[in-house]
Amino acid sequence: MGERILGKREYQKKFYLVREDVLPEAMKKTLEAKELIERKKSVSIWDAVQQVDLSRSAFYKYRDTVLPFHRVVKEKIISLFFYLEDRPGALSTLLATVANYACNVLTIHQTIPLQGRANVTLSLDIASMNVEIDDLLAELNRLEFVDKVDVLSSGG
C-alpha cells in the first residue's frame, strides 16, 4: 500500500511533529497496521487491523493523516562509523553491500589498523536507497567482519 500524493490544497494544511508517547493509541495502531500491510506481513486491511486490535473505521480515519517521520522527511545524507576487523577484502565487501542498497558513497575515511581492528567512516547519499535505514544498518551489522556500526549524523 503506497502513500497517496498530497494535493496542492492539502500542502497548505499545518503539520506537526509529535512524539510517539503522546499520540492516541488509535494513531499508533494505525501506523502498526500500515507497516504490516506495507511489509506484506498482512494480506488485507481487515487482517492488519485484527492483528493490532484496531477498528477498521479508526484505521480509515487516520490512514492518510498519520505518517512515520522517515516517510515525511526522507534523509539524503548519512554518516556511519564502523568498527571493523582487519581482514583482506573487508572494505571492498562493505562498499559492495552499501552499493547493493543503492547508496552512493560520498566520502571514506579509514584509520590505520591497530591490533587487528580498523575504524571506517562512510558518508552516504541515500536518496536512492531501496530500503529503510534500519534495514541497511541491520544488514551491515550482519557482515562477519563488522563489530559495530554507529550513526554519526543524518540529514541533509
Short mmCIF file of N, CA and C in Angstrom, two decimals:
data_model
loop_
_atom_site.label_atom_id
_atom_site.label_comp_id
_atom_site.label_asym_id
_atom_site.label_seq_id
_atom_site.Cartn_x
_atom_site.Cartn_y
_atom_site.Cartn_z
N MET A 1 0.85 -1.18 0.00
CA MET A 1 0.00 0.00 0.00
C MET A 1 0.89 1.23 0.00
N GLY A 2 0.87 2.01 -1.04
CA GLY A 2 1.69 3.21 -1.14
C GLY A 2 1.03 4.39 -0.47
N GLU A 3 1.83 5.36 -0.15
CA GLU A 3 1.29 6.59 0.42
C GLU A 3 0.69 7.40 -0.72
N ARG A 4 -0.43 8.05 -0.48
CA ARG A 4 -1.02 8.84 -1.55
C ARG A 4 -0.29 10.17 -1.63
N ILE A 5 -0.31 10.75 -2.80
CA ILE A 5 0.35 12.03 -3.03
C ILE A 5 -0.59 13.14 -2.58
N LEU A 6 -0.06 14.07 -1.81
CA LEU A 6 -0.87 15.18 -1.31
C LEU A 6 -1.12 16.19 -2.42
N GLY A 7 -2.36 16.66 -2.50
CA GLY A 7 -2.71 17.69 -3.47
C GLY A 7 -2.26 19.06 -3.02
N LYS A 8 -2.33 20.02 -3.92
CA LYS A 8 -1.88 21.38 -3.63
C LYS A 8 -2.60 21.97 -2.42
N ARG A 9 -3.89 21.75 -2.34
CA ARG A 9 -4.68 22.28 -1.24
C ARG A 9 -4.25 21.68 0.10
N GLU A 10 -3.91 20.40 0.09
CA GLU A 10 -3.51 19.73 1.33
C GLU A 10 -2.14 20.19 1.82
N TYR A 11 -1.26 20.65 0.93
CA TYR A 11 0.03 21.17 1.36
C TYR A 11 -0.11 22.43 2.20
N GLN A 12 -1.23 23.13 2.06
CA GLN A 12 -1.44 24.34 2.80
C GLN A 12 -1.88 24.08 4.24
N LYS A 13 -2.18 22.82 4.56
CA LYS A 13 -2.54 22.47 5.93
C LYS A 13 -1.29 22.47 6.79
N LYS A 14 -1.48 22.69 8.08
CA LYS A 14 -0.35 22.69 9.00
C LYS A 14 -0.01 21.26 9.38
N PHE A 15 1.28 21.01 9.56
CA PHE A 15 1.76 19.71 10.00
C PHE A 15 2.53 19.91 11.30
N TYR A 16 2.49 18.89 12.15
CA TYR A 16 3.17 18.94 13.43
C TYR A 16 4.02 17.69 13.61
N LEU A 17 5.12 17.84 14.28
CA LEU A 17 5.96 16.72 14.65
C LEU A 17 5.64 16.42 16.11
N VAL A 18 5.13 15.22 16.37
CA VAL A 18 4.66 14.87 17.70
C VAL A 18 5.38 13.61 18.17
N ARG A 19 5.84 13.60 19.41
CA ARG A 19 6.47 12.41 19.98
C ARG A 19 5.47 11.27 20.08
N GLU A 20 5.95 10.06 19.85
CA GLU A 20 5.08 8.88 19.84
C GLU A 20 4.33 8.68 21.15
N ASP A 21 4.96 8.97 22.27
CA ASP A 21 4.32 8.69 23.56
C ASP A 21 3.10 9.56 23.86
N VAL A 22 2.87 10.61 23.08
CA VAL A 22 1.68 11.43 23.30
C VAL A 22 0.61 11.22 22.22
N LEU A 23 0.89 10.34 21.26
CA LEU A 23 -0.12 10.02 20.24
C LEU A 23 -1.23 9.16 20.84
N PRO A 24 -2.46 9.38 20.40
CA PRO A 24 -3.54 8.48 20.82
C PRO A 24 -3.25 7.05 20.34
N GLU A 25 -3.71 6.08 21.10
CA GLU A 25 -3.46 4.68 20.80
C GLU A 25 -3.94 4.29 19.39
N ALA A 26 -5.05 4.85 18.95
CA ALA A 26 -5.58 4.53 17.62
C ALA A 26 -4.60 4.96 16.52
N MET A 27 -3.93 6.07 16.70
CA MET A 27 -2.96 6.51 15.70
C MET A 27 -1.75 5.58 15.67
N LYS A 28 -1.28 5.19 16.85
CA LYS A 28 -0.14 4.26 16.92
C LYS A 28 -0.49 2.94 16.25
N LYS A 29 -1.68 2.45 16.53
CA LYS A 29 -2.10 1.17 15.95
C LYS A 29 -2.32 1.29 14.44
N THR A 30 -2.75 2.45 13.98
CA THR A 30 -2.89 2.68 12.54
C THR A 30 -1.53 2.58 11.87
N LEU A 31 -0.51 3.18 12.48
CA LEU A 31 0.85 3.09 11.94
C LEU A 31 1.33 1.64 11.91
N GLU A 32 1.04 0.89 12.97
CA GLU A 32 1.42 -0.53 13.01
C GLU A 32 0.73 -1.32 11.90
N ALA A 33 -0.56 -1.07 11.71
CA ALA A 33 -1.31 -1.77 10.68
C ALA A 33 -0.77 -1.42 9.29
N LYS A 34 -0.48 -0.15 9.05
CA LYS A 34 0.07 0.25 7.76
C LYS A 34 1.42 -0.43 7.50
N GLU A 35 2.22 -0.56 8.54
CA GLU A 35 3.52 -1.22 8.38
C GLU A 35 3.33 -2.71 8.06
N LEU A 36 2.38 -3.36 8.72
CA LEU A 36 2.10 -4.77 8.41
C LEU A 36 1.71 -4.95 6.95
N ILE A 37 0.87 -4.07 6.47
CA ILE A 37 0.42 -4.14 5.08
C ILE A 37 1.58 -3.87 4.13
N GLU A 38 2.35 -2.83 4.43
CA GLU A 38 3.47 -2.45 3.57
C GLU A 38 4.53 -3.55 3.49
N ARG A 39 4.80 -4.18 4.61
CA ARG A 39 5.83 -5.23 4.63
C ARG A 39 5.26 -6.60 4.25
N LYS A 40 4.01 -6.59 3.81
CA LYS A 40 3.32 -7.81 3.36
C LYS A 40 3.27 -8.90 4.43
N LYS A 41 3.20 -8.45 5.70
CA LYS A 41 3.02 -9.39 6.80
C LYS A 41 1.53 -9.58 7.08
N SER A 42 0.73 -8.85 6.31
CA SER A 42 -0.71 -8.94 6.41
C SER A 42 -1.26 -8.86 4.99
N VAL A 43 -2.24 -9.71 4.69
CA VAL A 43 -2.75 -9.76 3.32
C VAL A 43 -3.85 -8.74 3.04
N SER A 44 -4.46 -8.20 4.08
CA SER A 44 -5.56 -7.26 3.87
C SER A 44 -5.62 -6.26 5.02
N ILE A 45 -6.38 -5.21 4.81
CA ILE A 45 -6.59 -4.23 5.87
C ILE A 45 -7.30 -4.89 7.05
N TRP A 46 -8.30 -5.70 6.74
CA TRP A 46 -9.03 -6.40 7.80
C TRP A 46 -8.08 -7.22 8.67
N ASP A 47 -7.21 -7.98 8.03
CA ASP A 47 -6.24 -8.81 8.73
C ASP A 47 -5.30 -7.95 9.59
N ALA A 48 -4.82 -6.85 9.02
CA ALA A 48 -3.89 -5.97 9.73
C ALA A 48 -4.53 -5.35 10.97
N VAL A 49 -5.76 -4.82 10.82
CA VAL A 49 -6.40 -4.18 11.98
C VAL A 49 -6.72 -5.21 13.06
N GLN A 50 -7.02 -6.44 12.66
CA GLN A 50 -7.26 -7.50 13.64
C GLN A 50 -5.98 -7.79 14.43
N GLN A 51 -4.85 -7.84 13.73
CA GLN A 51 -3.58 -8.14 14.38
C GLN A 51 -3.16 -7.09 15.40
N VAL A 52 -3.51 -5.82 15.15
CA VAL A 52 -3.11 -4.75 16.07
C VAL A 52 -4.25 -4.31 16.99
N ASP A 53 -5.41 -4.99 16.92
CA ASP A 53 -6.57 -4.69 17.75
C ASP A 53 -7.07 -3.26 17.54
N LEU A 54 -7.41 -2.96 16.27
CA LEU A 54 -7.88 -1.64 15.89
C LEU A 54 -9.14 -1.80 15.05
N SER A 55 -10.08 -0.89 15.18
CA SER A 55 -11.29 -0.95 14.34
C SER A 55 -10.94 -0.47 12.93
N ARG A 56 -11.67 -1.01 11.96
CA ARG A 56 -11.45 -0.58 10.57
C ARG A 56 -11.79 0.90 10.41
N SER A 57 -12.81 1.37 11.10
CA SER A 57 -13.20 2.79 10.96
C SER A 57 -12.08 3.70 11.47
N ALA A 58 -11.42 3.32 12.57
CA ALA A 58 -10.30 4.13 13.08
C ALA A 58 -9.14 4.10 12.09
N PHE A 59 -8.89 2.92 11.51
CA PHE A 59 -7.83 2.81 10.51
C PHE A 59 -8.10 3.76 9.34
N TYR A 60 -9.31 3.72 8.79
CA TYR A 60 -9.64 4.56 7.65
C TYR A 60 -9.63 6.05 8.03
N LYS A 61 -9.97 6.36 9.26
CA LYS A 61 -9.97 7.75 9.72
C LYS A 61 -8.56 8.33 9.72
N TYR A 62 -7.57 7.53 10.15
CA TYR A 62 -6.21 8.03 10.35
C TYR A 62 -5.21 7.65 9.27
N ARG A 63 -5.54 6.71 8.39
CA ARG A 63 -4.53 6.15 7.50
C ARG A 63 -3.83 7.18 6.61
N ASP A 64 -4.53 8.22 6.20
CA ASP A 64 -3.91 9.23 5.32
C ASP A 64 -3.42 10.45 6.08
N THR A 65 -3.58 10.45 7.39
CA THR A 65 -3.20 11.64 8.16
C THR A 65 -2.05 11.42 9.12
N VAL A 66 -1.71 10.17 9.39
CA VAL A 66 -0.60 9.89 10.30
C VAL A 66 0.45 9.11 9.52
N LEU A 67 1.68 9.65 9.52
CA LEU A 67 2.77 9.07 8.75
C LEU A 67 4.01 8.96 9.62
N PRO A 68 4.81 7.91 9.44
CA PRO A 68 6.08 7.85 10.16
C PRO A 68 6.97 9.01 9.72
N PHE A 69 7.76 9.52 10.63
CA PHE A 69 8.61 10.68 10.35
C PHE A 69 9.51 10.43 9.15
N HIS A 70 10.11 9.24 9.04
CA HIS A 70 11.03 8.97 7.95
C HIS A 70 10.35 9.00 6.58
N ARG A 71 9.03 8.88 6.54
CA ARG A 71 8.30 8.99 5.27
C ARG A 71 8.14 10.45 4.86
N VAL A 72 7.98 11.31 5.84
CA VAL A 72 7.73 12.72 5.56
C VAL A 72 9.03 13.44 5.23
N VAL A 73 10.06 13.20 6.02
CA VAL A 73 11.35 13.83 5.82
C VAL A 73 12.36 12.74 5.50
N LYS A 74 12.57 12.51 4.24
CA LYS A 74 13.50 11.46 3.81
C LYS A 74 14.91 12.02 3.87
N GLU A 75 15.72 11.45 4.73
CA GLU A 75 17.09 11.90 4.86
C GLU A 75 17.85 11.63 3.57
N LYS A 76 18.76 12.48 3.24
CA LYS A 76 19.51 12.34 2.00
C LYS A 76 20.96 11.91 2.24
N ILE A 77 21.54 12.33 3.36
CA ILE A 77 22.94 12.01 3.64
C ILE A 77 23.04 11.44 5.05
N ILE A 78 23.82 10.40 5.18
CA ILE A 78 24.03 9.79 6.49
C ILE A 78 25.51 9.45 6.62
N SER A 79 26.05 9.64 7.80
CA SER A 79 27.44 9.27 8.08
C SER A 79 27.44 8.12 9.07
N LEU A 80 28.14 7.05 8.70
CA LEU A 80 28.21 5.84 9.52
C LEU A 80 29.64 5.60 9.96
N PHE A 81 29.80 5.16 11.20
CA PHE A 81 31.12 4.85 11.76
C PHE A 81 31.15 3.35 12.04
N PHE A 82 32.12 2.67 11.45
CA PHE A 82 32.24 1.21 11.57
C PHE A 82 33.46 0.84 12.39
N TYR A 83 33.31 -0.19 13.23
CA TYR A 83 34.40 -0.85 13.91
C TYR A 83 34.59 -2.18 13.18
N LEU A 84 35.71 -2.32 12.46
CA LEU A 84 35.91 -3.48 11.60
C LEU A 84 37.10 -4.32 12.04
N GLU A 85 36.98 -5.63 11.81
CA GLU A 85 38.14 -6.49 11.91
C GLU A 85 38.99 -6.23 10.68
N ASP A 86 40.32 -6.24 10.86
CA ASP A 86 41.23 -6.01 9.74
C ASP A 86 41.40 -7.32 8.98
N ARG A 87 40.66 -7.44 7.87
CA ARG A 87 40.70 -8.63 7.02
C ARG A 87 40.85 -8.21 5.57
N PRO A 88 41.52 -9.01 4.77
CA PRO A 88 41.57 -8.71 3.33
C PRO A 88 40.16 -8.70 2.74
N GLY A 89 39.85 -7.68 1.99
CA GLY A 89 38.55 -7.60 1.31
C GLY A 89 37.42 -7.05 2.15
N ALA A 90 37.67 -6.72 3.42
CA ALA A 90 36.59 -6.24 4.30
C ALA A 90 36.01 -4.93 3.78
N LEU A 91 36.86 -3.96 3.47
CA LEU A 91 36.35 -2.67 2.99
C LEU A 91 35.63 -2.84 1.65
N SER A 92 36.18 -3.66 0.79
CA SER A 92 35.56 -3.92 -0.51
C SER A 92 34.16 -4.52 -0.35
N THR A 93 34.02 -5.48 0.55
CA THR A 93 32.72 -6.11 0.81
C THR A 93 31.75 -5.11 1.42
N LEU A 94 32.24 -4.30 2.33
CA LEU A 94 31.41 -3.26 2.95
C LEU A 94 30.87 -2.31 1.88
N LEU A 95 31.74 -1.85 1.00
CA LEU A 95 31.32 -0.92 -0.05
C LEU A 95 30.36 -1.58 -1.05
N ALA A 96 30.59 -2.85 -1.36
CA ALA A 96 29.69 -3.57 -2.26
C ALA A 96 28.31 -3.71 -1.64
N THR A 97 28.26 -3.96 -0.34
CA THR A 97 26.98 -4.08 0.36
C THR A 97 26.21 -2.77 0.31
N VAL A 98 26.91 -1.67 0.58
CA VAL A 98 26.30 -0.35 0.53
C VAL A 98 25.78 -0.07 -0.89
N ALA A 99 26.57 -0.42 -1.90
CA ALA A 99 26.17 -0.20 -3.30
C ALA A 99 24.95 -1.05 -3.66
N ASN A 100 24.84 -2.25 -3.10
CA ASN A 100 23.68 -3.12 -3.38
C ASN A 100 22.37 -2.50 -2.90
N TYR A 101 22.45 -1.58 -1.95
CA TYR A 101 21.25 -0.91 -1.44
C TYR A 101 21.06 0.47 -2.09
N ALA A 102 21.75 0.69 -3.19
CA ALA A 102 21.63 1.92 -3.99
C ALA A 102 22.07 3.17 -3.24
N CYS A 103 23.03 3.02 -2.35
CA CYS A 103 23.61 4.17 -1.66
C CYS A 103 24.84 4.63 -2.45
N ASN A 104 25.05 5.93 -2.49
CA ASN A 104 26.21 6.49 -3.16
C ASN A 104 27.22 6.93 -2.11
N VAL A 105 28.44 6.41 -2.18
CA VAL A 105 29.48 6.76 -1.22
C VAL A 105 30.02 8.14 -1.57
N LEU A 106 29.93 9.07 -0.61
CA LEU A 106 30.42 10.42 -0.80
C LEU A 106 31.84 10.57 -0.28
N THR A 107 32.11 10.01 0.91
CA THR A 107 33.46 10.06 1.48
C THR A 107 33.76 8.76 2.20
N ILE A 108 35.05 8.43 2.26
CA ILE A 108 35.53 7.27 3.02
C ILE A 108 36.73 7.73 3.83
N HIS A 109 36.75 7.38 5.10
CA HIS A 109 37.93 7.63 5.94
C HIS A 109 38.21 6.35 6.71
N GLN A 110 39.43 5.85 6.62
CA GLN A 110 39.81 4.64 7.34
C GLN A 110 41.06 4.91 8.15
N THR A 111 41.05 4.48 9.41
CA THR A 111 42.24 4.60 10.23
C THR A 111 43.20 3.45 9.91
N ILE A 112 44.44 3.61 10.31
CA ILE A 112 45.41 2.53 10.17
C ILE A 112 45.02 1.43 11.14
N PRO A 113 44.95 0.18 10.67
CA PRO A 113 44.56 -0.90 11.58
C PRO A 113 45.56 -1.07 12.73
N LEU A 114 45.03 -1.17 13.93
CA LEU A 114 45.82 -1.42 15.13
C LEU A 114 45.21 -2.60 15.87
N GLN A 115 46.05 -3.55 16.25
CA GLN A 115 45.61 -4.74 16.99
C GLN A 115 44.45 -5.45 16.29
N GLY A 116 44.53 -5.52 14.96
CA GLY A 116 43.53 -6.27 14.20
C GLY A 116 42.20 -5.57 14.00
N ARG A 117 42.14 -4.27 14.31
CA ARG A 117 40.90 -3.52 14.17
C ARG A 117 41.17 -2.22 13.41
N ALA A 118 40.17 -1.78 12.64
CA ALA A 118 40.25 -0.50 11.94
C ALA A 118 38.90 0.19 12.09
N ASN A 119 38.94 1.49 12.04
CA ASN A 119 37.71 2.27 12.06
C ASN A 119 37.52 2.89 10.69
N VAL A 120 36.27 2.84 10.20
CA VAL A 120 35.94 3.40 8.89
C VAL A 120 34.73 4.31 9.06
N THR A 121 34.81 5.48 8.48
CA THR A 121 33.67 6.38 8.43
C THR A 121 33.25 6.52 6.97
N LEU A 122 31.97 6.30 6.71
CA LEU A 122 31.40 6.47 5.38
C LEU A 122 30.32 7.54 5.43
N SER A 123 30.38 8.47 4.49
CA SER A 123 29.27 9.40 4.29
C SER A 123 28.56 8.93 3.03
N LEU A 124 27.25 8.71 3.15
CA LEU A 124 26.47 8.13 2.07
C LEU A 124 25.33 9.04 1.65
N ASP A 125 25.13 9.14 0.35
CA ASP A 125 23.92 9.76 -0.19
C ASP A 125 22.91 8.63 -0.30
N ILE A 126 21.83 8.73 0.45
CA ILE A 126 20.85 7.64 0.49
C ILE A 126 19.54 8.01 -0.18
N ALA A 127 19.56 9.04 -1.02
CA ALA A 127 18.34 9.49 -1.69
C ALA A 127 17.72 8.39 -2.54
N SER A 128 18.53 7.52 -3.12
CA SER A 128 18.03 6.45 -3.99
C SER A 128 17.98 5.10 -3.29
N MET A 129 18.24 5.08 -2.00
CA MET A 129 18.28 3.82 -1.27
C MET A 129 16.96 3.07 -1.40
N ASN A 130 17.05 1.75 -1.56
CA ASN A 130 15.85 0.95 -1.83
C ASN A 130 15.31 0.22 -0.60
N VAL A 131 15.79 0.56 0.60
CA VAL A 131 15.27 0.01 1.85
C VAL A 131 15.25 1.10 2.90
N GLU A 132 14.69 0.81 4.05
CA GLU A 132 14.72 1.76 5.17
C GLU A 132 16.12 1.74 5.79
N ILE A 133 16.48 2.83 6.46
CA ILE A 133 17.79 2.94 7.09
C ILE A 133 18.03 1.80 8.08
N ASP A 134 17.02 1.46 8.88
CA ASP A 134 17.17 0.39 9.85
C ASP A 134 17.52 -0.94 9.19
N ASP A 135 16.95 -1.21 8.01
CA ASP A 135 17.25 -2.44 7.29
C ASP A 135 18.69 -2.44 6.80
N LEU A 136 19.16 -1.31 6.30
CA LEU A 136 20.55 -1.19 5.87
C LEU A 136 21.49 -1.43 7.04
N LEU A 137 21.22 -0.79 8.17
CA LEU A 137 22.08 -0.95 9.35
C LEU A 137 22.11 -2.40 9.82
N ALA A 138 20.96 -3.05 9.81
CA ALA A 138 20.90 -4.46 10.22
C ALA A 138 21.76 -5.33 9.29
N GLU A 139 21.66 -5.07 7.99
CA GLU A 139 22.45 -5.85 7.03
C GLU A 139 23.94 -5.60 7.23
N LEU A 140 24.33 -4.37 7.46
CA LEU A 140 25.75 -4.06 7.68
C LEU A 140 26.26 -4.70 8.96
N ASN A 141 25.44 -4.72 9.99
CA ASN A 141 25.83 -5.37 11.25
C ASN A 141 25.97 -6.88 11.10
N ARG A 142 25.28 -7.47 10.12
CA ARG A 142 25.37 -8.92 9.90
C ARG A 142 26.68 -9.34 9.22
N LEU A 143 27.40 -8.40 8.64
CA LEU A 143 28.67 -8.75 8.00
C LEU A 143 29.62 -9.26 9.07
N GLU A 144 30.25 -10.40 8.82
CA GLU A 144 31.04 -11.08 9.86
C GLU A 144 32.23 -10.27 10.37
N PHE A 145 32.75 -9.36 9.58
CA PHE A 145 33.91 -8.58 9.99
C PHE A 145 33.52 -7.25 10.65
N VAL A 146 32.22 -6.93 10.71
CA VAL A 146 31.75 -5.69 11.33
C VAL A 146 31.46 -5.97 12.80
N ASP A 147 32.20 -5.28 13.67
CA ASP A 147 31.95 -5.42 15.10
C ASP A 147 30.77 -4.54 15.54
N LYS A 148 30.68 -3.35 14.92
CA LYS A 148 29.63 -2.41 15.32
C LYS A 148 29.49 -1.33 14.27
N VAL A 149 28.27 -0.80 14.12
CA VAL A 149 28.01 0.35 13.24
C VAL A 149 27.31 1.41 14.08
N ASP A 150 27.79 2.62 14.02
CA ASP A 150 27.15 3.75 14.70
C ASP A 150 26.75 4.79 13.66
N VAL A 151 25.59 5.42 13.87
CA VAL A 151 25.18 6.54 13.03
C VAL A 151 25.76 7.80 13.64
N LEU A 152 26.65 8.45 12.90
CA LEU A 152 27.25 9.69 13.39
C LEU A 152 26.33 10.88 13.16
N SER A 153 25.75 10.93 11.98
CA SER A 153 24.84 12.03 11.66
C SER A 153 23.94 11.62 10.52
N SER A 154 22.82 12.29 10.45
CA SER A 154 21.92 12.07 9.33
C SER A 154 21.19 13.37 9.07
N GLY A 155 20.73 13.53 7.87
CA GLY A 155 20.04 14.74 7.47
C GLY A 155 20.56 15.20 6.15
N GLY A 156 20.33 16.38 5.82
CA GLY A 156 20.86 16.84 4.55
C GLY A 156 20.14 18.03 4.13
#
